[in-house]
Short mmCIF file of C-alpha atoms in Angstrom, two decimals:
data_model
loop_
_atom_site.label_atom_id
_atom_site.label_comp_id
_atom_site.label_asym_id
_atom_site.label_seq_id
_atom_site.Cartn_x
_atom_site.Cartn_y
_atom_site.Cartn_z
CA MET A 1 207.25 -241.12 -220.21
CA THR A 2 205.38 -244.39 -219.62
CA GLU A 3 201.87 -244.60 -221.06
CA LEU A 4 199.32 -246.57 -218.95
CA SER A 5 196.15 -248.13 -220.40
CA TYR A 6 193.05 -248.48 -218.27
CA VAL A 7 191.22 -250.67 -220.81
CA ARG A 8 192.31 -254.31 -221.13
CA THR A 9 193.29 -255.17 -224.68
CA GLU A 10 193.42 -258.98 -224.30
CA MET A 11 190.94 -261.52 -222.97
CA LEU A 12 191.55 -263.32 -219.71
CA PRO A 13 192.00 -267.09 -220.07
CA GLU A 14 188.88 -269.12 -219.36
CA SER A 15 188.67 -270.72 -215.93
CA GLU A 16 186.83 -273.81 -214.82
CA PRO A 17 183.56 -273.12 -212.94
CA PRO A 18 183.68 -273.76 -209.20
CA ALA A 19 183.26 -277.44 -208.41
CA SER A 20 180.38 -276.65 -206.06
CA THR A 21 178.24 -275.28 -208.93
CA VAL A 22 178.47 -278.10 -211.50
CA GLY A 23 177.75 -281.80 -211.62
CA ILE A 24 175.84 -283.68 -208.97
CA VAL A 25 177.08 -281.40 -206.22
CA GLY A 26 175.92 -278.28 -208.03
CA TRP A 27 172.54 -279.80 -208.86
CA ALA A 28 172.03 -280.87 -205.24
CA ARG A 29 172.94 -277.44 -203.88
CA GLU A 30 170.59 -275.72 -206.32
CA ASN A 31 167.60 -278.06 -205.98
CA LEU A 32 167.89 -279.83 -202.61
CA PHE A 33 169.99 -277.68 -200.27
CA ASN A 34 169.38 -274.10 -201.43
CA GLY A 35 168.22 -272.96 -198.01
CA TRP A 36 167.78 -274.25 -194.48
CA PHE A 37 164.08 -275.06 -194.98
CA ASN A 38 164.66 -277.04 -198.18
CA SER A 39 167.62 -278.77 -196.58
CA VAL A 40 165.47 -279.96 -193.67
CA LEU A 41 162.77 -281.16 -196.07
CA THR A 42 165.38 -283.00 -198.14
CA ILE A 43 166.77 -284.80 -195.08
CA ILE A 44 163.27 -285.79 -193.90
CA SER A 45 162.34 -287.01 -197.38
CA LEU A 46 165.52 -289.06 -197.73
CA TYR A 47 164.87 -290.65 -194.34
CA ALA A 48 161.29 -291.49 -195.34
CA ILE A 49 162.46 -293.04 -198.64
CA TYR A 50 165.11 -295.04 -196.81
CA SER A 51 162.58 -296.32 -194.27
CA ILE A 52 160.16 -297.43 -197.00
CA LEU A 53 162.84 -299.15 -199.07
CA ALA A 54 164.33 -300.80 -195.99
CA ALA A 55 160.93 -302.37 -195.31
CA ILE A 56 160.00 -303.28 -198.91
CA LEU A 57 163.26 -304.50 -200.47
CA PRO A 58 163.90 -307.36 -198.00
CA TRP A 59 160.35 -308.55 -198.66
CA MET A 60 160.77 -308.32 -202.45
CA LEU A 61 164.23 -309.79 -202.91
CA HIS A 62 163.51 -313.49 -202.52
CA ASN A 63 164.16 -316.08 -205.19
CA THR A 64 160.68 -317.60 -205.22
CA TRP A 65 160.11 -317.53 -208.99
CA SER A 66 160.27 -321.33 -209.26
CA ALA A 67 157.60 -321.98 -206.60
CA THR A 68 154.38 -323.67 -207.69
CA SER A 69 152.28 -322.82 -204.63
CA LEU A 70 152.11 -320.43 -201.69
CA ASN A 71 153.28 -323.14 -199.27
CA GLU A 72 156.35 -323.80 -201.39
CA CYS A 73 157.10 -320.07 -201.39
CA ARG A 74 156.90 -320.00 -197.60
CA ASP A 75 159.31 -322.93 -197.35
CA ILE A 76 161.82 -321.15 -199.62
CA VAL A 77 161.54 -317.92 -197.62
CA ALA A 78 161.89 -319.77 -194.32
CA ALA A 79 164.99 -321.57 -195.59
CA SER A 80 166.59 -318.19 -196.41
CA GLY A 81 166.23 -317.12 -192.78
CA ALA A 82 163.79 -314.24 -193.37
CA GLU A 83 161.96 -313.33 -190.18
CA HIS A 84 159.00 -311.42 -191.61
CA GLY A 85 158.20 -313.46 -194.71
CA GLY A 86 158.79 -312.55 -198.32
CA ALA A 87 157.13 -312.12 -201.68
CA CYS A 88 155.91 -315.16 -203.60
CA TRP A 89 156.76 -314.38 -207.22
CA GLY A 90 155.96 -317.87 -208.42
CA VAL A 91 152.35 -316.82 -208.97
CA ILE A 92 153.51 -314.18 -211.47
CA ARG A 93 155.65 -316.70 -213.36
CA GLU A 94 152.81 -319.22 -213.49
CA ARG A 95 149.86 -316.91 -214.18
CA TRP A 96 151.27 -313.90 -216.04
CA LEU A 97 149.88 -315.14 -219.37
CA GLN A 98 146.45 -315.41 -217.79
CA MET A 99 146.85 -311.89 -216.40
CA MET A 100 147.61 -310.69 -219.92
CA PHE A 101 145.07 -312.61 -221.99
CA GLY A 102 142.43 -313.86 -219.56
CA PHE A 103 140.79 -317.05 -220.82
CA TYR A 104 141.65 -316.42 -224.47
CA PRO A 105 142.63 -319.74 -226.15
CA SER A 106 146.36 -320.21 -225.74
CA GLU A 107 146.81 -321.48 -229.30
CA LEU A 108 145.39 -318.16 -230.54
CA TYR A 109 147.61 -315.83 -228.49
CA TRP A 110 149.25 -314.77 -231.74
CA ARG A 111 146.10 -312.84 -232.69
CA PRO A 112 145.99 -310.35 -229.78
CA ILE A 113 149.79 -310.05 -229.94
CA LEU A 114 149.59 -309.22 -233.66
CA ALA A 115 146.72 -306.81 -233.00
CA PHE A 116 148.79 -304.99 -230.36
CA ILE A 117 151.81 -304.74 -232.68
CA LEU A 118 149.61 -303.41 -235.48
CA LEU A 119 148.10 -300.95 -232.98
CA LEU A 120 151.56 -299.46 -232.40
CA VAL A 121 152.09 -299.27 -236.17
CA ALA A 122 148.72 -297.55 -236.64
CA LEU A 123 149.39 -295.06 -233.85
CA ALA A 124 152.89 -294.15 -235.05
CA PRO A 125 151.86 -291.72 -237.87
CA VAL A 126 149.14 -290.24 -235.65
CA LEU A 127 151.43 -289.51 -232.71
CA PHE A 128 154.66 -288.60 -234.56
CA ASP A 129 154.73 -286.35 -237.62
CA THR A 130 158.12 -287.74 -238.68
CA MET A 131 156.47 -290.98 -239.82
CA PRO A 132 155.46 -291.36 -243.50
CA ARG A 133 152.03 -289.84 -244.11
CA LYS A 134 151.03 -292.79 -246.27
CA MET A 135 150.86 -294.88 -243.10
CA LEU A 136 147.70 -292.97 -242.19
CA TRP A 137 145.83 -295.21 -244.62
CA PHE A 138 146.70 -298.17 -242.44
CA SER A 139 145.70 -296.16 -239.35
CA ALA A 140 142.26 -295.66 -240.93
CA LEU A 141 141.90 -299.38 -241.72
CA PHE A 142 143.12 -300.67 -238.34
CA PRO A 143 139.81 -300.08 -236.44
CA PHE A 144 138.20 -302.61 -238.79
CA LEU A 145 141.12 -305.06 -238.70
CA MET A 146 141.48 -305.17 -234.90
CA PRO A 147 138.02 -306.60 -234.03
CA TRP A 148 138.39 -309.25 -236.72
CA LEU A 149 141.72 -310.37 -235.26
CA LEU A 150 140.43 -310.43 -231.68
CA TRP A 151 136.93 -311.88 -232.16
CA GLY A 152 137.53 -313.76 -235.40
CA GLY A 153 134.69 -315.03 -237.58
CA SER A 154 133.98 -313.89 -241.11
CA ILE A 155 135.98 -311.03 -242.54
CA TRP A 156 132.91 -309.53 -244.23
CA PRO A 157 131.27 -307.78 -241.21
CA PRO A 158 134.33 -305.49 -240.72
CA ILE A 159 134.40 -304.84 -244.47
CA SER A 160 130.69 -304.07 -244.38
CA ALA A 161 131.25 -301.61 -241.51
CA LEU A 162 133.99 -299.93 -243.55
CA ILE A 163 131.64 -299.65 -246.54
CA GLY A 164 129.21 -297.75 -244.32
CA PHE A 165 131.85 -295.08 -243.60
CA VAL A 166 132.79 -294.88 -247.29
CA LEU A 167 129.12 -294.52 -248.27
CA GLY A 168 128.58 -291.81 -245.65
CA TYR A 169 131.62 -289.89 -246.93
CA VAL A 170 130.44 -290.10 -250.56
CA VAL A 171 126.98 -288.82 -249.63
CA PHE A 172 128.54 -286.05 -247.52
CA ARG A 173 130.73 -284.85 -250.40
CA ALA A 174 127.86 -284.96 -252.88
CA LEU A 175 125.37 -283.09 -250.70
CA SER A 176 127.98 -280.58 -249.51
CA ALA A 177 128.81 -279.65 -253.07
CA ALA A 178 125.13 -279.25 -253.94
CA THR A 179 123.81 -277.62 -250.75
CA SER A 180 125.79 -276.97 -247.55
CA ASP A 181 128.20 -278.74 -245.25
CA LEU A 182 125.57 -279.14 -242.52
CA ILE A 183 123.08 -280.85 -244.84
CA GLY A 184 125.90 -282.95 -246.25
CA LEU A 185 126.94 -284.04 -242.74
CA ILE A 186 123.36 -284.99 -241.81
CA GLY A 187 122.88 -286.87 -245.07
CA GLY A 188 126.16 -288.73 -244.68
CA VAL A 189 125.31 -289.84 -241.15
CA VAL A 190 121.81 -290.97 -242.18
CA ALA A 191 123.18 -292.93 -245.14
CA ALA A 192 125.77 -294.69 -242.99
CA VAL A 193 123.25 -295.54 -240.25
CA VAL A 194 120.74 -296.92 -242.78
CA TRP A 195 123.45 -299.10 -244.29
CA TRP A 196 124.59 -300.45 -240.91
CA LEU A 197 121.08 -301.12 -239.58
CA TYR A 198 119.29 -302.52 -242.63
CA LEU A 199 121.76 -303.51 -245.36
CA SER A 200 125.03 -304.44 -243.70
CA GLY A 201 123.92 -307.81 -242.30
CA GLY A 202 122.46 -309.03 -245.61
CA PHE A 203 125.54 -307.91 -247.50
CA SER A 204 127.86 -309.76 -245.08
CA SER A 205 125.82 -312.97 -245.30
CA ILE A 206 125.70 -312.93 -249.11
CA ALA A 207 129.40 -312.07 -249.44
CA HIS A 208 130.40 -314.80 -246.98
CA GLY A 209 128.29 -317.31 -248.89
CA ILE A 210 130.14 -316.42 -252.08
CA ILE A 211 133.65 -315.99 -250.65
CA PRO A 212 133.85 -317.67 -247.21
CA ILE A 213 136.91 -316.03 -245.63
CA GLY A 214 137.27 -316.12 -241.87
CA ILE A 215 139.16 -317.31 -238.81
CA GLU A 216 138.15 -319.13 -235.66
CA SER A 217 135.65 -317.20 -233.51
CA VAL A 218 136.34 -316.33 -229.86
CA GLU A 219 133.53 -315.45 -227.45
CA SER A 220 133.64 -312.18 -225.54
CA ARG A 221 133.46 -314.03 -222.22
CA GLN A 222 136.90 -315.48 -222.97
CA PHE A 223 138.43 -312.01 -223.08
CA GLY A 224 140.18 -310.84 -219.95
CA GLY A 225 143.27 -309.44 -218.30
CA PHE A 226 145.19 -306.51 -219.72
CA MET A 227 144.07 -307.45 -223.22
CA LEU A 228 140.49 -306.59 -222.21
CA SER A 229 141.53 -303.36 -220.44
CA ILE A 230 143.68 -302.19 -223.35
CA THR A 231 140.95 -303.04 -225.88
CA ILE A 232 138.29 -301.11 -223.96
CA GLY A 233 140.68 -298.24 -223.31
CA VAL A 234 141.81 -297.91 -226.93
CA VAL A 235 138.26 -298.01 -228.29
CA ALA A 236 136.93 -295.56 -225.69
CA ILE A 237 139.83 -293.14 -226.17
CA GLY A 238 139.75 -293.34 -229.97
CA CYS A 239 135.96 -292.84 -230.22
CA SER A 240 135.45 -290.35 -227.39
CA PHE A 241 137.92 -287.82 -228.81
CA PRO A 242 136.03 -286.93 -232.04
CA ILE A 243 132.65 -287.24 -230.29
CA GLY A 244 133.90 -284.89 -227.58
CA ILE A 245 134.96 -282.35 -230.20
CA PHE A 246 131.49 -282.31 -231.78
CA LEU A 247 129.83 -282.10 -228.37
CA ALA A 248 132.04 -279.15 -227.41
CA LEU A 249 131.21 -277.37 -230.65
CA GLY A 250 127.52 -278.17 -230.19
CA ARG A 251 127.52 -276.78 -226.66
CA ARG A 252 128.93 -273.49 -227.96
CA SER A 253 126.56 -273.43 -230.96
CA ASP A 254 124.02 -270.66 -231.55
CA LEU A 255 121.44 -273.25 -232.64
CA LEU A 256 119.10 -273.71 -229.67
CA ILE A 257 118.14 -277.34 -230.33
CA VAL A 258 121.73 -278.45 -230.98
CA LYS A 259 123.02 -276.62 -227.91
CA SER A 260 120.24 -277.97 -225.68
CA LEU A 261 120.82 -281.58 -226.78
CA CYS A 262 124.57 -281.32 -226.21
CA VAL A 263 124.20 -279.62 -222.82
CA GLY A 264 121.62 -282.19 -221.72
CA PHE A 265 123.78 -285.12 -222.79
CA ILE A 266 126.96 -283.76 -221.19
CA GLU A 267 125.34 -282.85 -217.88
CA PHE A 268 123.41 -286.11 -217.63
CA ILE A 269 126.45 -288.30 -218.32
CA ARG A 270 128.70 -286.28 -216.00
CA GLY A 271 126.09 -286.51 -213.26
CA VAL A 272 125.89 -290.32 -213.34
CA PRO A 273 128.67 -292.62 -212.04
CA LEU A 274 130.32 -294.89 -214.60
CA ILE A 275 129.37 -297.90 -212.47
CA THR A 276 125.69 -297.05 -212.98
CA LEU A 277 126.16 -296.83 -216.74
CA LEU A 278 127.92 -300.19 -216.76
CA PHE A 279 125.04 -301.75 -214.82
CA VAL A 280 122.66 -300.28 -217.39
CA ALA A 281 124.77 -301.77 -220.18
CA SER A 282 124.84 -305.16 -218.47
CA THR A 283 121.28 -305.61 -217.26
CA LEU A 284 118.84 -302.99 -218.51
CA LEU A 285 119.91 -302.43 -222.12
CA ASN A 286 118.47 -305.72 -223.37
CA ILE A 287 115.05 -304.75 -221.97
CA PHE A 288 114.77 -301.95 -224.54
CA LEU A 289 115.83 -304.16 -227.46
CA PRO A 290 113.56 -306.45 -229.53
CA PRO A 291 113.12 -309.97 -228.07
CA GLY A 292 115.83 -312.37 -229.11
CA THR A 293 118.33 -309.61 -229.89
CA GLU A 294 121.89 -310.53 -228.92
CA PHE A 295 123.99 -307.53 -227.95
CA ASP A 296 127.58 -308.42 -227.14
CA ILE A 297 128.51 -307.50 -223.57
CA ILE A 298 131.86 -305.98 -224.53
CA LEU A 299 130.18 -303.91 -227.25
CA ARG A 300 127.79 -302.58 -224.60
CA VAL A 301 130.77 -301.65 -222.44
CA PHE A 302 132.42 -299.95 -225.43
CA ILE A 303 129.34 -297.78 -225.94
CA MET A 304 128.88 -296.78 -222.30
CA VAL A 305 132.54 -296.06 -221.57
CA THR A 306 132.83 -294.09 -224.82
CA LEU A 307 129.77 -291.97 -224.00
CA PHE A 308 131.07 -291.40 -220.47
CA ALA A 309 134.51 -290.32 -221.71
CA SER A 310 132.99 -288.15 -224.46
CA ALA A 311 131.13 -285.98 -221.96
CA TYR A 312 134.30 -285.23 -220.00
CA MET A 313 136.30 -284.77 -223.20
CA ALA A 314 133.76 -282.23 -224.43
CA GLU A 315 134.21 -280.08 -221.34
CA VAL A 316 138.00 -280.23 -221.61
CA ILE A 317 137.90 -279.13 -225.26
CA ARG A 318 135.28 -276.48 -224.48
CA GLY A 319 137.74 -275.02 -221.98
CA GLY A 320 140.34 -274.80 -224.75
CA LEU A 321 137.85 -273.08 -227.05
CA ALA A 322 136.90 -270.60 -224.34
CA ALA A 323 140.57 -269.80 -223.70
CA LEU A 324 141.14 -268.56 -227.25
CA PRO A 325 141.02 -264.78 -227.64
CA THR A 326 138.17 -263.43 -229.73
CA GLY A 327 140.73 -262.08 -232.18
CA GLN A 328 141.27 -265.59 -233.53
CA TYR A 329 137.58 -265.90 -234.40
CA GLU A 330 137.61 -262.43 -235.94
CA ALA A 331 140.69 -263.32 -237.99
CA ALA A 332 138.91 -266.38 -239.38
CA ASP A 333 135.91 -264.23 -240.32
CA ALA A 334 138.19 -261.63 -241.91
CA LEU A 335 139.72 -264.34 -244.12
CA GLY A 336 136.26 -265.26 -245.39
CA LEU A 337 136.36 -268.80 -244.00
CA ASP A 338 133.11 -270.62 -243.35
CA TYR A 339 132.40 -272.20 -239.95
CA TRP A 340 133.91 -275.63 -240.60
CA LYS A 341 137.03 -274.33 -242.35
CA ALA A 342 137.60 -271.83 -239.54
CA GLN A 343 137.31 -274.59 -236.97
CA ARG A 344 139.57 -276.97 -238.89
CA LEU A 345 142.30 -274.52 -239.86
CA ILE A 346 142.40 -271.90 -237.10
CA ILE A 347 140.25 -272.48 -234.02
CA MET A 348 140.41 -276.19 -233.24
CA PRO A 349 144.22 -276.67 -233.64
CA GLN A 350 144.85 -273.92 -231.08
CA ALA A 351 142.11 -275.12 -228.73
CA LEU A 352 143.43 -278.69 -228.79
CA LYS A 353 146.94 -277.45 -228.12
CA ILE A 354 145.74 -275.57 -225.04
CA SER A 355 143.74 -278.60 -223.91
CA ILE A 356 146.54 -281.21 -224.21
CA PRO A 357 147.05 -281.69 -220.43
CA GLY A 358 143.32 -282.09 -219.80
CA ILE A 359 142.85 -284.38 -222.80
CA VAL A 360 145.65 -286.73 -221.73
CA SER A 361 144.41 -286.70 -218.13
CA THR A 362 140.99 -287.78 -219.41
CA PHE A 363 142.63 -290.53 -221.48
CA ILE A 364 144.51 -291.81 -218.43
CA GLY A 365 141.38 -291.70 -216.29
CA VAL A 366 139.38 -293.63 -218.89
CA PHE A 367 142.07 -296.30 -219.14
CA LYS A 368 142.18 -296.77 -215.38
CA ASP A 369 138.37 -296.85 -215.19
CA THR A 370 138.36 -299.97 -217.37
CA THR A 371 138.91 -301.95 -214.16
CA LEU A 372 135.30 -301.13 -213.20
CA VAL A 373 134.06 -303.74 -215.67
CA SER A 374 134.75 -306.33 -212.96
CA ILE A 375 131.38 -305.41 -211.42
CA ILE A 376 129.57 -306.81 -214.48
CA ALA A 377 131.48 -310.11 -214.37
CA LEU A 378 134.12 -309.29 -216.98
CA PHE A 379 137.57 -310.56 -216.07
CA ASP A 380 139.74 -307.45 -216.05
CA PRO A 381 143.12 -307.77 -214.24
CA LEU A 382 141.60 -307.10 -210.81
CA ASN A 383 138.82 -309.63 -211.27
CA LEU A 384 141.32 -312.14 -212.61
CA SER A 385 143.41 -311.73 -209.46
CA ASN A 386 140.38 -312.84 -207.45
CA ALA A 387 140.02 -315.88 -209.69
CA ILE A 388 143.70 -316.73 -209.24
CA ARG A 389 143.43 -316.46 -205.46
CA ALA A 390 140.47 -318.84 -205.56
CA ASP A 391 142.93 -321.58 -206.57
CA SER A 392 143.93 -323.51 -203.45
CA ALA A 393 147.60 -323.35 -204.50
CA TRP A 394 147.59 -319.55 -204.39
CA ASN A 395 144.94 -318.85 -201.76
CA GLY A 396 146.31 -316.00 -199.67
CA ILE A 397 148.32 -314.21 -202.39
CA VAL A 398 147.49 -310.49 -202.46
CA TRP A 399 150.30 -307.97 -202.76
CA GLU A 400 152.23 -309.78 -205.49
CA LEU A 401 149.26 -309.77 -207.86
CA TYR A 402 148.24 -306.21 -207.04
CA GLY A 403 151.85 -305.08 -207.37
CA PHE A 404 152.15 -306.65 -210.83
CA ILE A 405 148.88 -305.01 -211.94
CA ALA A 406 149.99 -301.64 -210.53
CA VAL A 407 153.34 -301.79 -212.34
CA VAL A 408 151.75 -302.54 -215.72
CA PHE A 409 149.14 -299.79 -215.31
CA PHE A 410 151.86 -297.36 -214.20
CA ILE A 411 154.00 -298.12 -217.27
CA LEU A 412 151.09 -297.55 -219.66
CA CYS A 413 149.77 -294.42 -217.93
CA PHE A 414 153.25 -292.94 -217.44
CA SER A 415 153.94 -293.46 -221.15
CA MET A 416 150.83 -291.43 -222.01
CA SER A 417 151.92 -288.72 -219.58
CA ARG A 418 155.42 -288.51 -221.07
CA TYR A 419 154.00 -288.29 -224.59
CA SER A 420 151.80 -285.41 -223.42
CA MET A 421 154.87 -283.56 -222.15
CA TYR A 422 156.70 -284.27 -225.42
CA LEU A 423 153.78 -282.93 -227.43
CA GLU A 424 153.54 -279.78 -225.33
CA ARG A 425 157.26 -279.07 -225.83
CA LYS A 426 156.98 -279.73 -229.56
CA LEU A 427 154.00 -277.39 -230.03
CA GLN A 428 155.30 -274.66 -227.73
CA THR A 429 155.51 -271.44 -229.75
CA GLY A 430 155.72 -268.79 -227.04
CA HIS A 431 158.04 -268.15 -224.11
CA GLN A 432 157.67 -270.06 -220.87
#
């Protein structure tokens, strides 16, 4: 009698997946042609892309890099037989350094280049936790090193500014240990402000008279191009983030005066265009200062752009704080943590994680808004393009300069966007 088994006792050999489900074909079927509607949209989109590229590429692909004027570019394009003209890339070859550094002295280009390299070094331990933590000391010192490299002059004013922060921290620690963190914070801020307003200048002058260390000075009016935009963007982003955190906490505070001041500041700044604030910084700010006071124009821009970005940053972070469940606050209270420890260890890390997309969007917006300084006669990349076109050799150049500016801004903004996505993936703890 033959015994039959209805349960298979051995595994079937593995088979290759169907060719239509893997590789480029499988990806296209899943994402581009997974239905008649998506297929029609894909075909229309491909035709639109083809039409745009067919119009742009013939205009772009002309060997005009060696041209020294617009007329020479036109002669080269005409010799190639192009019917509808072509791009004149000679202006980029000839003026790209000016687009990068403005009117900064060419023999001193090494200083902004070094400052940018050191900026990347300073940001590395802040952005990536795999970097050595000891590098954070350099990150803390870089804000005082960067202005000295860019503006030059005596080394003692940046050191004096650093001493103000150190003095404020010492006073904060001493008063916090004796009284409370709030009194310590107020005392530290007052001590630092008194040092900067009344003692810092005398200290710098005396120290420079004893040990005269410095480099050649560069006026702010010589700044320009992407160096100016990056400098304003970095300072505004770096300063607006902590200010925005304190404003967000102040707006949610139970203290009536603190809450009212924060709400008033945020709503006023958000209700005024940045252009208006820049005009105030350029023309009206000196009216409220003592006669003869010199207030650097770029420093005024730093202050106004930082305040503008801080108001928007505060609302983004406040949204993250509001999104946290009340259980997190109750857990902090149950652990016996005071207000500042609860914010530092439990509340704020989660709120910032929730707010990452909004924070980075604010950063990108602030960086792009740096082009508005052209209205107060600072030579950002857009204003520099107008100056370049004023040269008779390049009068009539438009799209090449704007295209170069757009590409550089896209690279910088896209890099911030990609880092935001990386950070969100890294901090993701739940299921998508």
